[in-house]
PDB file of C-alpha atoms in Angstrom:
ATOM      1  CA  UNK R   1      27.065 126.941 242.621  1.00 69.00           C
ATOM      2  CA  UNK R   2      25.577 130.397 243.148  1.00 76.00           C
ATOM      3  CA  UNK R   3      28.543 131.541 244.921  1.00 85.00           C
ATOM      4  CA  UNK R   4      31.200 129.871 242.441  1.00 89.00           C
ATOM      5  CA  UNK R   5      29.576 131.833 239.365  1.00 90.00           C
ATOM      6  CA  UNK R   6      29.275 134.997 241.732  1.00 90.00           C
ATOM      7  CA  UNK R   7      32.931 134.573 241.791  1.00 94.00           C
ATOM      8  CA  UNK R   8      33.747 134.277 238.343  1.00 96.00           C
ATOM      9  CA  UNK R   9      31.812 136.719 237.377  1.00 95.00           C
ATOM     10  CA  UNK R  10      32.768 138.982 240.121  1.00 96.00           C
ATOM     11  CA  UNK R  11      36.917 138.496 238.729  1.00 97.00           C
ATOM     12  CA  UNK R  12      36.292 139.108 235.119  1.00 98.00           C
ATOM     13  CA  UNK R  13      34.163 142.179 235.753  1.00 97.00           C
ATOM     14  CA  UNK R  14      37.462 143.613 238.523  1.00 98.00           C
ATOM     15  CA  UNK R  15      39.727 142.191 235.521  1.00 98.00           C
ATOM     16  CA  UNK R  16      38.139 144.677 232.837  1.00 98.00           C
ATOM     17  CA  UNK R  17      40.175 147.152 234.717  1.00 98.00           C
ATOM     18  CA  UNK R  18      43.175 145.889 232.353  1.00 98.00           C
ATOM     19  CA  UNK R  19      41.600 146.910 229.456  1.00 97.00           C
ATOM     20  CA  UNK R  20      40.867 150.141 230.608  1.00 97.00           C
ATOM     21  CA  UNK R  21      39.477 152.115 233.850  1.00 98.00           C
ATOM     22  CA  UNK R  22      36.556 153.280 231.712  1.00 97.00           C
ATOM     23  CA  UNK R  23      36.012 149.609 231.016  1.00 98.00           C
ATOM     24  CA  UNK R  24      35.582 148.573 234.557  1.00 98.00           C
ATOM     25  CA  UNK R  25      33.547 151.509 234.933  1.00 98.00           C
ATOM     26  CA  UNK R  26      31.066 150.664 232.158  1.00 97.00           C
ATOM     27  CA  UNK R  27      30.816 147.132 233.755  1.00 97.00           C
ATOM     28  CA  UNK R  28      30.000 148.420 237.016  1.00 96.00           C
ATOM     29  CA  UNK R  29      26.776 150.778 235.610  1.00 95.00           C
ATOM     30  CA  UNK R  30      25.824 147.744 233.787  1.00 93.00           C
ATOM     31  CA  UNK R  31      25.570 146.091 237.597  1.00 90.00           C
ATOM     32  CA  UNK R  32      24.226 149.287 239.231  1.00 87.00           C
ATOM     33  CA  UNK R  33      21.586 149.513 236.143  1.00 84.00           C
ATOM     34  CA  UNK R  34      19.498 146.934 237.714  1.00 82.00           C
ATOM     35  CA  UNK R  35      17.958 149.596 240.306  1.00 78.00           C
ATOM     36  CA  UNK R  36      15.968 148.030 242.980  1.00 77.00           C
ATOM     37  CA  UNK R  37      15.973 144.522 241.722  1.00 85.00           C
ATOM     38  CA  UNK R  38      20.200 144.544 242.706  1.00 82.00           C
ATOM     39  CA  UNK R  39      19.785 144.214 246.587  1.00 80.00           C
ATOM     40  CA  UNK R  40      17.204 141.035 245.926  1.00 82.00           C
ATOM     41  CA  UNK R  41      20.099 139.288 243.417  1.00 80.00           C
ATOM     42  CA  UNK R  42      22.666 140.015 246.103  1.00 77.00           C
ATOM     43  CA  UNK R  43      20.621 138.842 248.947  1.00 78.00           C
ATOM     44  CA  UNK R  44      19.564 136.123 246.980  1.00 79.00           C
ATOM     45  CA  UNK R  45      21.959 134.769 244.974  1.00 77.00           C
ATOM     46  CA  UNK R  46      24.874 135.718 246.623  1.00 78.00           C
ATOM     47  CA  UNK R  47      24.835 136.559 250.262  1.00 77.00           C
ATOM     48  CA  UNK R  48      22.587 134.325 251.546  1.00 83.00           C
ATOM     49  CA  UNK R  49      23.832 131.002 250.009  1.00 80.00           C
ATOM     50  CA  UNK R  50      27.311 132.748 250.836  1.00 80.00           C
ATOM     51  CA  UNK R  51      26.574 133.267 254.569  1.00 81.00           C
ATOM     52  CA  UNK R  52      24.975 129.385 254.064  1.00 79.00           C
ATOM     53  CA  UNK R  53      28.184 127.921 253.036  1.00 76.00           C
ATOM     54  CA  UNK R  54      30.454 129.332 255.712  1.00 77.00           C
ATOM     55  CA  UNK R  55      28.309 128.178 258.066  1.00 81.00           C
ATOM     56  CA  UNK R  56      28.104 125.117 256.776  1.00 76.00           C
ATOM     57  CA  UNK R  57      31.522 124.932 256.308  1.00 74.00           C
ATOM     58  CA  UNK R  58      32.618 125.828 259.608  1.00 78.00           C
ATOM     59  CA  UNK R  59      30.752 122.819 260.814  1.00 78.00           C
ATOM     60  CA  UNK R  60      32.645 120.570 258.898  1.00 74.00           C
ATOM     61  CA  UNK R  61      35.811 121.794 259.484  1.00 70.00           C
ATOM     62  CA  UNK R  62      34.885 121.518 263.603  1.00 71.00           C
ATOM     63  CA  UNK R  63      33.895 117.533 262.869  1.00 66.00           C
ATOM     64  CA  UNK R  64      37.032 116.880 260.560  1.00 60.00           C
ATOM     65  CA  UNK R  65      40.647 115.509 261.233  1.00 56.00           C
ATOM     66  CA  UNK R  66      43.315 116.537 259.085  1.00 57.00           C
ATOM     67  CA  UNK R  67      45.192 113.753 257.562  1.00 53.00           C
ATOM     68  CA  UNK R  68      47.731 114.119 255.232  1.00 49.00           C
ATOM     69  CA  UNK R  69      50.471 113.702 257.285  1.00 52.00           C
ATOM     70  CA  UNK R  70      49.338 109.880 257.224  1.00 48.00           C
ATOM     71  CA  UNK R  71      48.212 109.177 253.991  1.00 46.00           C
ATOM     72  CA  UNK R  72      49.954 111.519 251.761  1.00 52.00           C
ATOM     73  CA  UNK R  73      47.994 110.985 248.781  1.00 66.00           C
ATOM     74  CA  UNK R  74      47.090 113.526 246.715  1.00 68.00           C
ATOM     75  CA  UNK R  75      42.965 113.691 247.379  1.00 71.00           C
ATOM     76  CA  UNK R  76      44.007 113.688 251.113  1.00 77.00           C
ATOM     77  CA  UNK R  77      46.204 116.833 250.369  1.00 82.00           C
ATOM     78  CA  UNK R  78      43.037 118.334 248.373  1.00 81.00           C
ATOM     79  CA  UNK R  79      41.044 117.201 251.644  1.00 81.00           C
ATOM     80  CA  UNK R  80      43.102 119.379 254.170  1.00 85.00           C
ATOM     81  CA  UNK R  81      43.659 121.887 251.514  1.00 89.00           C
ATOM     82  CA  UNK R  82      40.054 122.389 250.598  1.00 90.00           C
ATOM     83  CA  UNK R  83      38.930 122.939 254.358  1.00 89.00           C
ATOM     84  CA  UNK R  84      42.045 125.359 255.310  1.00 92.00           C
ATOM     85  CA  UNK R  85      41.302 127.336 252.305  1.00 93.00           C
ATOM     86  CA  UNK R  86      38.171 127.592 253.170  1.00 92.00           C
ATOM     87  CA  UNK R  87      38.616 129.324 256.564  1.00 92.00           C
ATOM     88  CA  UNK R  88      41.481 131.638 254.770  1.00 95.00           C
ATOM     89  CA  UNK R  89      38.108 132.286 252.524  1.00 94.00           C
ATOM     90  CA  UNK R  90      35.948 133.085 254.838  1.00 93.00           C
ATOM     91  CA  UNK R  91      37.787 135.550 256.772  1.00 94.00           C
ATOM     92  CA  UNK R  92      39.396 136.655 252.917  1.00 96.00           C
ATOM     93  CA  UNK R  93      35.270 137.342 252.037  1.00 94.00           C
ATOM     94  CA  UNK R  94      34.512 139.271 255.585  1.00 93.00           C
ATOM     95  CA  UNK R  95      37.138 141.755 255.440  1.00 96.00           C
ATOM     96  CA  UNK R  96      36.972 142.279 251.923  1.00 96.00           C
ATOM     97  CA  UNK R  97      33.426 143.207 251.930  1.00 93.00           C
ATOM     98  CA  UNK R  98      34.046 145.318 255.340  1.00 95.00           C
ATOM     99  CA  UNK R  99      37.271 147.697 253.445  1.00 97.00           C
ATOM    100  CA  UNK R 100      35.540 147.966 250.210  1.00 95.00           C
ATOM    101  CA  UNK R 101      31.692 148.273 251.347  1.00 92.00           C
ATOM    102  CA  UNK R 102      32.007 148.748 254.859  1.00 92.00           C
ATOM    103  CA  UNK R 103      29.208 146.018 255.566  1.00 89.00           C
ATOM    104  CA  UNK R 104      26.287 148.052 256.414  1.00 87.00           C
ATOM    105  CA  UNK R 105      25.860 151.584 254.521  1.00 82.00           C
ATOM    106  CA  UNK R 106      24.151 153.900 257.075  1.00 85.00           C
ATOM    107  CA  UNK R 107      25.742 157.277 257.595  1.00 86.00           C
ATOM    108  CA  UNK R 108      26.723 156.755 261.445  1.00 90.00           C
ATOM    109  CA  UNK R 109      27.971 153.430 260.980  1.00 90.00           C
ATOM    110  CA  UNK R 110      29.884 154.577 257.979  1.00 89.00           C
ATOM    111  CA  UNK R 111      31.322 158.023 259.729  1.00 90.00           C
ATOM    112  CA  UNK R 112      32.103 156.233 263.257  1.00 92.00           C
ATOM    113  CA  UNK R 113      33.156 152.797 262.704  1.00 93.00           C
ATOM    114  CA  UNK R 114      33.726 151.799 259.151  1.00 91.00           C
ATOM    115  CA  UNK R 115      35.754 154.416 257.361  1.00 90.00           C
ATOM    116  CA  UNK R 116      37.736 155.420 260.966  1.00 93.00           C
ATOM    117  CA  UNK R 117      38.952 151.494 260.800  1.00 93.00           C
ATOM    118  CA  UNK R 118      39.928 151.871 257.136  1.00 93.00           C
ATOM    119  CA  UNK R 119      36.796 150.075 255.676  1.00 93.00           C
ATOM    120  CA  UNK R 120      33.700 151.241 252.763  1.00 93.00           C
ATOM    121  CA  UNK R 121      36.064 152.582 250.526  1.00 94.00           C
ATOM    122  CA  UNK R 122      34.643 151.197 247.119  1.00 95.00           C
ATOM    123  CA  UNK R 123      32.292 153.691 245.401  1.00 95.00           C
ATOM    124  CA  UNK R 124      30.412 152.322 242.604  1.00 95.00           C
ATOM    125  CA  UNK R 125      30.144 155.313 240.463  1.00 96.00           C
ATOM    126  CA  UNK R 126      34.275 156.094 241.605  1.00 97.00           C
ATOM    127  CA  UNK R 127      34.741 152.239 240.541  1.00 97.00           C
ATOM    128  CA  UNK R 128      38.367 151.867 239.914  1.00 98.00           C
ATOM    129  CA  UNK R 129      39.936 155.008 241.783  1.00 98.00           C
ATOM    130  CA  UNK R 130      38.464 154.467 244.569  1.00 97.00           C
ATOM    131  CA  UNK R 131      39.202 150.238 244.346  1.00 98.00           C
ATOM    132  CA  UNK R 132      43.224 151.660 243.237  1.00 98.00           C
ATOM    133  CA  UNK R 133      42.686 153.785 246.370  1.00 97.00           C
ATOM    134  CA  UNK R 134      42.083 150.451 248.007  1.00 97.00           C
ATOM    135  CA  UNK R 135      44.324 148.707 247.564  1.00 97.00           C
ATOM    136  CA  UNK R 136      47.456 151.109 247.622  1.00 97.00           C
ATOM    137  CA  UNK R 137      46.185 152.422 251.234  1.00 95.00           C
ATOM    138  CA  UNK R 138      48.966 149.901 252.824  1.00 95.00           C
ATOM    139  CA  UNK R 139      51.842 147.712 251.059  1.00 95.00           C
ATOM    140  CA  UNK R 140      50.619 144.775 252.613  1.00 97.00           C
ATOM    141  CA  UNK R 141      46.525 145.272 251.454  1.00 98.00           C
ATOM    142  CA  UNK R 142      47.720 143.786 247.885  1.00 98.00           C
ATOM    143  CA  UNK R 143      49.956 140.594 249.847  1.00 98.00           C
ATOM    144  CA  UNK R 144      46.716 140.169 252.125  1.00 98.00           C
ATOM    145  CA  UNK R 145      44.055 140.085 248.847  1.00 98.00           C
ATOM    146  CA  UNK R 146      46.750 138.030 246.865  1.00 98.00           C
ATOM    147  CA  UNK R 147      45.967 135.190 249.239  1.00 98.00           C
ATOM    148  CA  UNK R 148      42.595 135.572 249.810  1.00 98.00           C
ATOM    149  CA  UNK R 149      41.954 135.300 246.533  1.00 98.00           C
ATOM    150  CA  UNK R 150      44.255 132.339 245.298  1.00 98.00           C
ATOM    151  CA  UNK R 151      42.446 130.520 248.345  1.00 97.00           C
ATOM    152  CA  UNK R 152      39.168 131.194 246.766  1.00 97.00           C
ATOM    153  CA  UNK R 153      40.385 130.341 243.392  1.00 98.00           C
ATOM    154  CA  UNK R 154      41.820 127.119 244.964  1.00 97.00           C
ATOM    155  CA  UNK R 155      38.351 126.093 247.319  1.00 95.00           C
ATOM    156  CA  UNK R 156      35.942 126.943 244.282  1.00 95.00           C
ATOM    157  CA  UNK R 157      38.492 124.753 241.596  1.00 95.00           C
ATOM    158  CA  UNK R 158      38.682 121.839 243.866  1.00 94.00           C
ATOM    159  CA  UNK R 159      35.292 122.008 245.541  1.00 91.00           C
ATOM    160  CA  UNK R 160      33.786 121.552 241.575  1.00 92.00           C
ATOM    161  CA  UNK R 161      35.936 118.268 241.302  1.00 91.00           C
ATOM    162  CA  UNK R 162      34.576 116.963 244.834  1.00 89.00           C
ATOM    163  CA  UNK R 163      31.239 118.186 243.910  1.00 87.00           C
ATOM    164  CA  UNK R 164      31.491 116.086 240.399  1.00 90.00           C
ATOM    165  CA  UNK R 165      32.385 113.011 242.285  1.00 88.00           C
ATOM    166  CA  UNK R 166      30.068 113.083 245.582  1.00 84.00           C
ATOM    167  CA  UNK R 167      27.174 114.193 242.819  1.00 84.00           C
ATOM    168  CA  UNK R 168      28.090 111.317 240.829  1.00 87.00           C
ATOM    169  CA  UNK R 169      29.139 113.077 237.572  1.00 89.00           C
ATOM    170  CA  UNK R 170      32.453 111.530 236.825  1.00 87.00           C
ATOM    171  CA  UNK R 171      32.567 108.152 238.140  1.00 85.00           C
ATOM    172  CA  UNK R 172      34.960 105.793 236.811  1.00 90.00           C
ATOM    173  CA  UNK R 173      38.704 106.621 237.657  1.00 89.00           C
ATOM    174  CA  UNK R 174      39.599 108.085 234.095  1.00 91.00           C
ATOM    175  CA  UNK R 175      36.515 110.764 234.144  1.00 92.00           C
ATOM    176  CA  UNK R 176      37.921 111.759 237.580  1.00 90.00           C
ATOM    177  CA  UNK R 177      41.387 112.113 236.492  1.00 91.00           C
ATOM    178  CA  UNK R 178      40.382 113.896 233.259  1.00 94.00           C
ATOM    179  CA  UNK R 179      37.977 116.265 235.512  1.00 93.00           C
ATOM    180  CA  UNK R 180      41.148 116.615 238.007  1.00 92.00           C
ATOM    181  CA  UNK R 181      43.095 117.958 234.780  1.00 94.00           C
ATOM    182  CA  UNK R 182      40.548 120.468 234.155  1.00 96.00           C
ATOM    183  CA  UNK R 183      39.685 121.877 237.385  1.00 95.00           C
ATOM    184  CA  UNK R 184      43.536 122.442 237.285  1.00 96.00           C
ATOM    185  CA  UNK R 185      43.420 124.588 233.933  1.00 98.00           C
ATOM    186  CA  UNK R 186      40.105 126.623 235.763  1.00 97.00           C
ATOM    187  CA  UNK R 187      41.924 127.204 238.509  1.00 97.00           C
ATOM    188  CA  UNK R 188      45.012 128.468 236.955  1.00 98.00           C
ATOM    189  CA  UNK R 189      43.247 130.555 234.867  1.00 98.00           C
ATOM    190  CA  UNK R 190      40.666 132.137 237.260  1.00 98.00           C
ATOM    191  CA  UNK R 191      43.802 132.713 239.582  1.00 98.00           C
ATOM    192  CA  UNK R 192      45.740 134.639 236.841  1.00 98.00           C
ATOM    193  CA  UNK R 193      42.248 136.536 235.874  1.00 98.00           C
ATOM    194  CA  UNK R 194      42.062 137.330 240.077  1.00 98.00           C
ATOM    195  CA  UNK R 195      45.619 138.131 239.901  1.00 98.00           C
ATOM    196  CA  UNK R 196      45.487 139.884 237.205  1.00 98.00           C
ATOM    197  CA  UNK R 197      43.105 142.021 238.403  1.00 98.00           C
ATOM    198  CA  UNK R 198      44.418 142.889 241.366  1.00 98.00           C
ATOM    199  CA  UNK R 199      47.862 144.267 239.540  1.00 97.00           C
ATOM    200  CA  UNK R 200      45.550 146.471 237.938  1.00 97.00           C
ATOM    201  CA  UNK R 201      44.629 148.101 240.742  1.00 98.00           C
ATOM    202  CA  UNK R 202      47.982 148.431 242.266  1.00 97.00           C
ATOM    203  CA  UNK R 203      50.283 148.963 239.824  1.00 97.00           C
ATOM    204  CA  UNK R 204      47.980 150.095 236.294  1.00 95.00           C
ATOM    205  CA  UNK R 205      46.597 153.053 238.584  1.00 96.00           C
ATOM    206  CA  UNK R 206      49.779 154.023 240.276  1.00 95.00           C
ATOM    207  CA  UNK R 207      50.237 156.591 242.781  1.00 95.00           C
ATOM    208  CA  UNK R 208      48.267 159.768 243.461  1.00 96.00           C
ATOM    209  CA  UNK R 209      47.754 161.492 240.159  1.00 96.00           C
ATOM    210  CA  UNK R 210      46.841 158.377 238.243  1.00 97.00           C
ATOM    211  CA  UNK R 211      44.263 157.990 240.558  1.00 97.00           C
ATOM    212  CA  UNK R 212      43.096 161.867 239.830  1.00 97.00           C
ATOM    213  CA  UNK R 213      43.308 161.609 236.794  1.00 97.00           C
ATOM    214  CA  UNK R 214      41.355 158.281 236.516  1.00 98.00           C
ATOM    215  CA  UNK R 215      38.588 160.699 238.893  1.00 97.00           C
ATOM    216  CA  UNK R 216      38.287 162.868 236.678  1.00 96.00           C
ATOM    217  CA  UNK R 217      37.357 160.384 233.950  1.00 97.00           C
ATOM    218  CA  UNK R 218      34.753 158.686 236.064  1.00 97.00           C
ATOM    219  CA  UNK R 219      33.380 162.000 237.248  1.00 96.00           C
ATOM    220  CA  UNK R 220      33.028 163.006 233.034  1.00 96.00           C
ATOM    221  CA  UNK R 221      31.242 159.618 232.540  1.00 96.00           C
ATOM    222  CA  UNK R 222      28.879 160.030 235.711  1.00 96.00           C
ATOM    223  CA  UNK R 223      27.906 163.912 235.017  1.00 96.00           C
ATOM    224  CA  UNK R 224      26.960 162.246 231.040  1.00 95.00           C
ATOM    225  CA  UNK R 225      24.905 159.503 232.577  1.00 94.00           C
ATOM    226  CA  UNK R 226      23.235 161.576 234.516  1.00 93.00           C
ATOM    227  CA  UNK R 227      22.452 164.259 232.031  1.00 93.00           C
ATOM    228  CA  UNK R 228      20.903 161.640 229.970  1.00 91.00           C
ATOM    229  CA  UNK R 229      18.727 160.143 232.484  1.00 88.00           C
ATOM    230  CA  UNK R 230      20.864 156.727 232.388  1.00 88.00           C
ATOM    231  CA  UNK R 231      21.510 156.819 235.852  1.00 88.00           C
ATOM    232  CA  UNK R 232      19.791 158.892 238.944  1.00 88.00           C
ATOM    233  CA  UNK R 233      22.514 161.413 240.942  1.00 91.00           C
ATOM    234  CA  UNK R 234      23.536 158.940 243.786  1.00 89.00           C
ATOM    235  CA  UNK R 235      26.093 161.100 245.719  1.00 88.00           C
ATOM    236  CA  UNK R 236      26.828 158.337 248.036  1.00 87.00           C
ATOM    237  CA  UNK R 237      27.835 156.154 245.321  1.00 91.00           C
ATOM    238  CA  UNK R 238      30.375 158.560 244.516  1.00 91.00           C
ATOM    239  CA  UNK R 239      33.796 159.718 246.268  1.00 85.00           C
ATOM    240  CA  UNK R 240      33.126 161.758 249.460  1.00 61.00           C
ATOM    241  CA  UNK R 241      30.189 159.840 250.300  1.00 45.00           C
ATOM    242  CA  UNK R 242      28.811 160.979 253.286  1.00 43.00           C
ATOM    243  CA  UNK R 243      30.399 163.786 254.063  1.00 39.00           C
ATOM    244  CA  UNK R 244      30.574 164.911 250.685  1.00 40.00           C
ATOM    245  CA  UNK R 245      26.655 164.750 250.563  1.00 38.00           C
ATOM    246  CA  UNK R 246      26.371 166.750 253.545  1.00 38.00           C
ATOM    247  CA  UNK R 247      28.525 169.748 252.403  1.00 36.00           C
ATOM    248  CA  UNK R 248      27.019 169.393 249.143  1.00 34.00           C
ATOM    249  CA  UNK R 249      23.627 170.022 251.240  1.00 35.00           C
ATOM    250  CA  UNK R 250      25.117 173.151 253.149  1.00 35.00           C
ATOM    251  CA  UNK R 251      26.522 174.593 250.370  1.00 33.00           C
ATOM    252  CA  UNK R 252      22.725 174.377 249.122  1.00 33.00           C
ATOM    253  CA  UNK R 253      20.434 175.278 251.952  1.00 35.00           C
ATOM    254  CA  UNK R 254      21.106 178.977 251.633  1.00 36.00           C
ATOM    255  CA  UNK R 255      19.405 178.865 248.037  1.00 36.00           C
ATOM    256  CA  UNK R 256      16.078 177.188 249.220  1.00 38.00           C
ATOM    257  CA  UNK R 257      17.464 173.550 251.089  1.00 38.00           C
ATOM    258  CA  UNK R 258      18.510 170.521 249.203  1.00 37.00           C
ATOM    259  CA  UNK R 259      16.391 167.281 248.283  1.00 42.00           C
ATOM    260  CA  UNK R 260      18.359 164.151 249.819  1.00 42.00           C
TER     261      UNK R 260
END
């Protein structure tokens, strides 16, 4: 459950990008607002139950048998469905979170490994350049997060109607069919929301100086945060990261050294 509303969540805040790249930017401070308490939610709420459910699943994928191609009913379907999904889910979730966040955030690691192999490129206070940046870095990134994310959409939709019936919450044959009906409608509509999102990334903030411009727009709202004490300056939340930080500090030393 955790993970499901993580998901949502996670596809109508990335969707906000159609209304506007300031919008998704707003959405994102709101996140990053929560300071210290952040890492605990993520941990928490959203990593560890995520890492749990893998696992989990993993181990009943190893101890299952597909077998639709003998009974080729529909809940059978859903059956192999919901456990191939899954896999395409969990290697969807690994590499997502490796070319957006890069998985761990130390500098070396960051430097040497991540950003070399075309991973961390998210930056939080850079939220939808840098995600437009993302996703345009190769034709097939968009074809690649297109399926990851219907197969999410698809696992979480289904999983609630197994859930609802192994949890005893629709019972008799007409709740099931009624709950099959609207795990349908979710699913469709969290796919087009994931979709929809996506698009925005690839083809709202189109090519180079969309992207720039977009930059310059975060870079306005950042400097005004800042100013007003809404947010702390966080240079590796921002475009350059690392290396940005550390010419930032050269640049500086000169004049009396730089606090990090």
């Amino acid at each position: 459950v955790p993970v499901g509303a993580y998901m949502v969540i996670h596809l109508l805040t990335n969707a906000s990008v159609l209304d506007s790249p300031a919008a998704f930017q707003r959405n994102v401070y709101a996140i990053h607002a929560l300071g210290a308490i952040l890492p605990v939610i993520e941990w928490g709420f959203i990593f560890l139950p995520l890492l749990f459910h893998g696992l989990f699943g993993v181990l009943i994928v190893r101890g299952s048998l597909p077998n639709s191609s003998v009974y080729k009913y529909r809940s059978n379907v859903c059956y192999t469905l919901q456990r191939a999904t899954g896999m395409i889910a969990l290697v969807f979730i690994l590499w997502h979170v490796f070319h957006m966040h890069g998985w761990f955030h130390a500098d070396a690691w960051m430097q040497r490994v991540a950003q070399p192999l075309g991973g961390g490129m998210f930056r939080p206070y850079n939220a939808s350049s840098t995600a437009a940046e993302a996703m345009q870095m190769s034709s097939v990134v968009p074809i690649l997060y297109a399926i990851g994310v219907l197969a999410c959409v698809f696992h979480l939709a289904n999983g609630l109607w197994t859930f609802g019936i192994t949890w005893g919450i629709w019972v008799t044959p007409q709740a099931q069919r009624w709950a099959s009906y609207a795990s349908v409608v979710f699913g469709i509509a969290l796919g087009v929301v994931g979709l929809g999102a996506l698009g925005g990334f690839t083809f709202g903030i189109r090519g180079p100086q969309a992207i720039e411009a977009v930059r310059a727009m975060e870079d306005k709202m950042y400097k005004a945060r800042v100013e007003i004490g809404e947010i702390a300056p966080n240079e590796h939340k921002r475009t350059g990261t690392t290396g940005h930080h550390e010419e930032s500090q050269q640049a500086a030393a000169p004049a009396g050294g730089a606090a990090h």
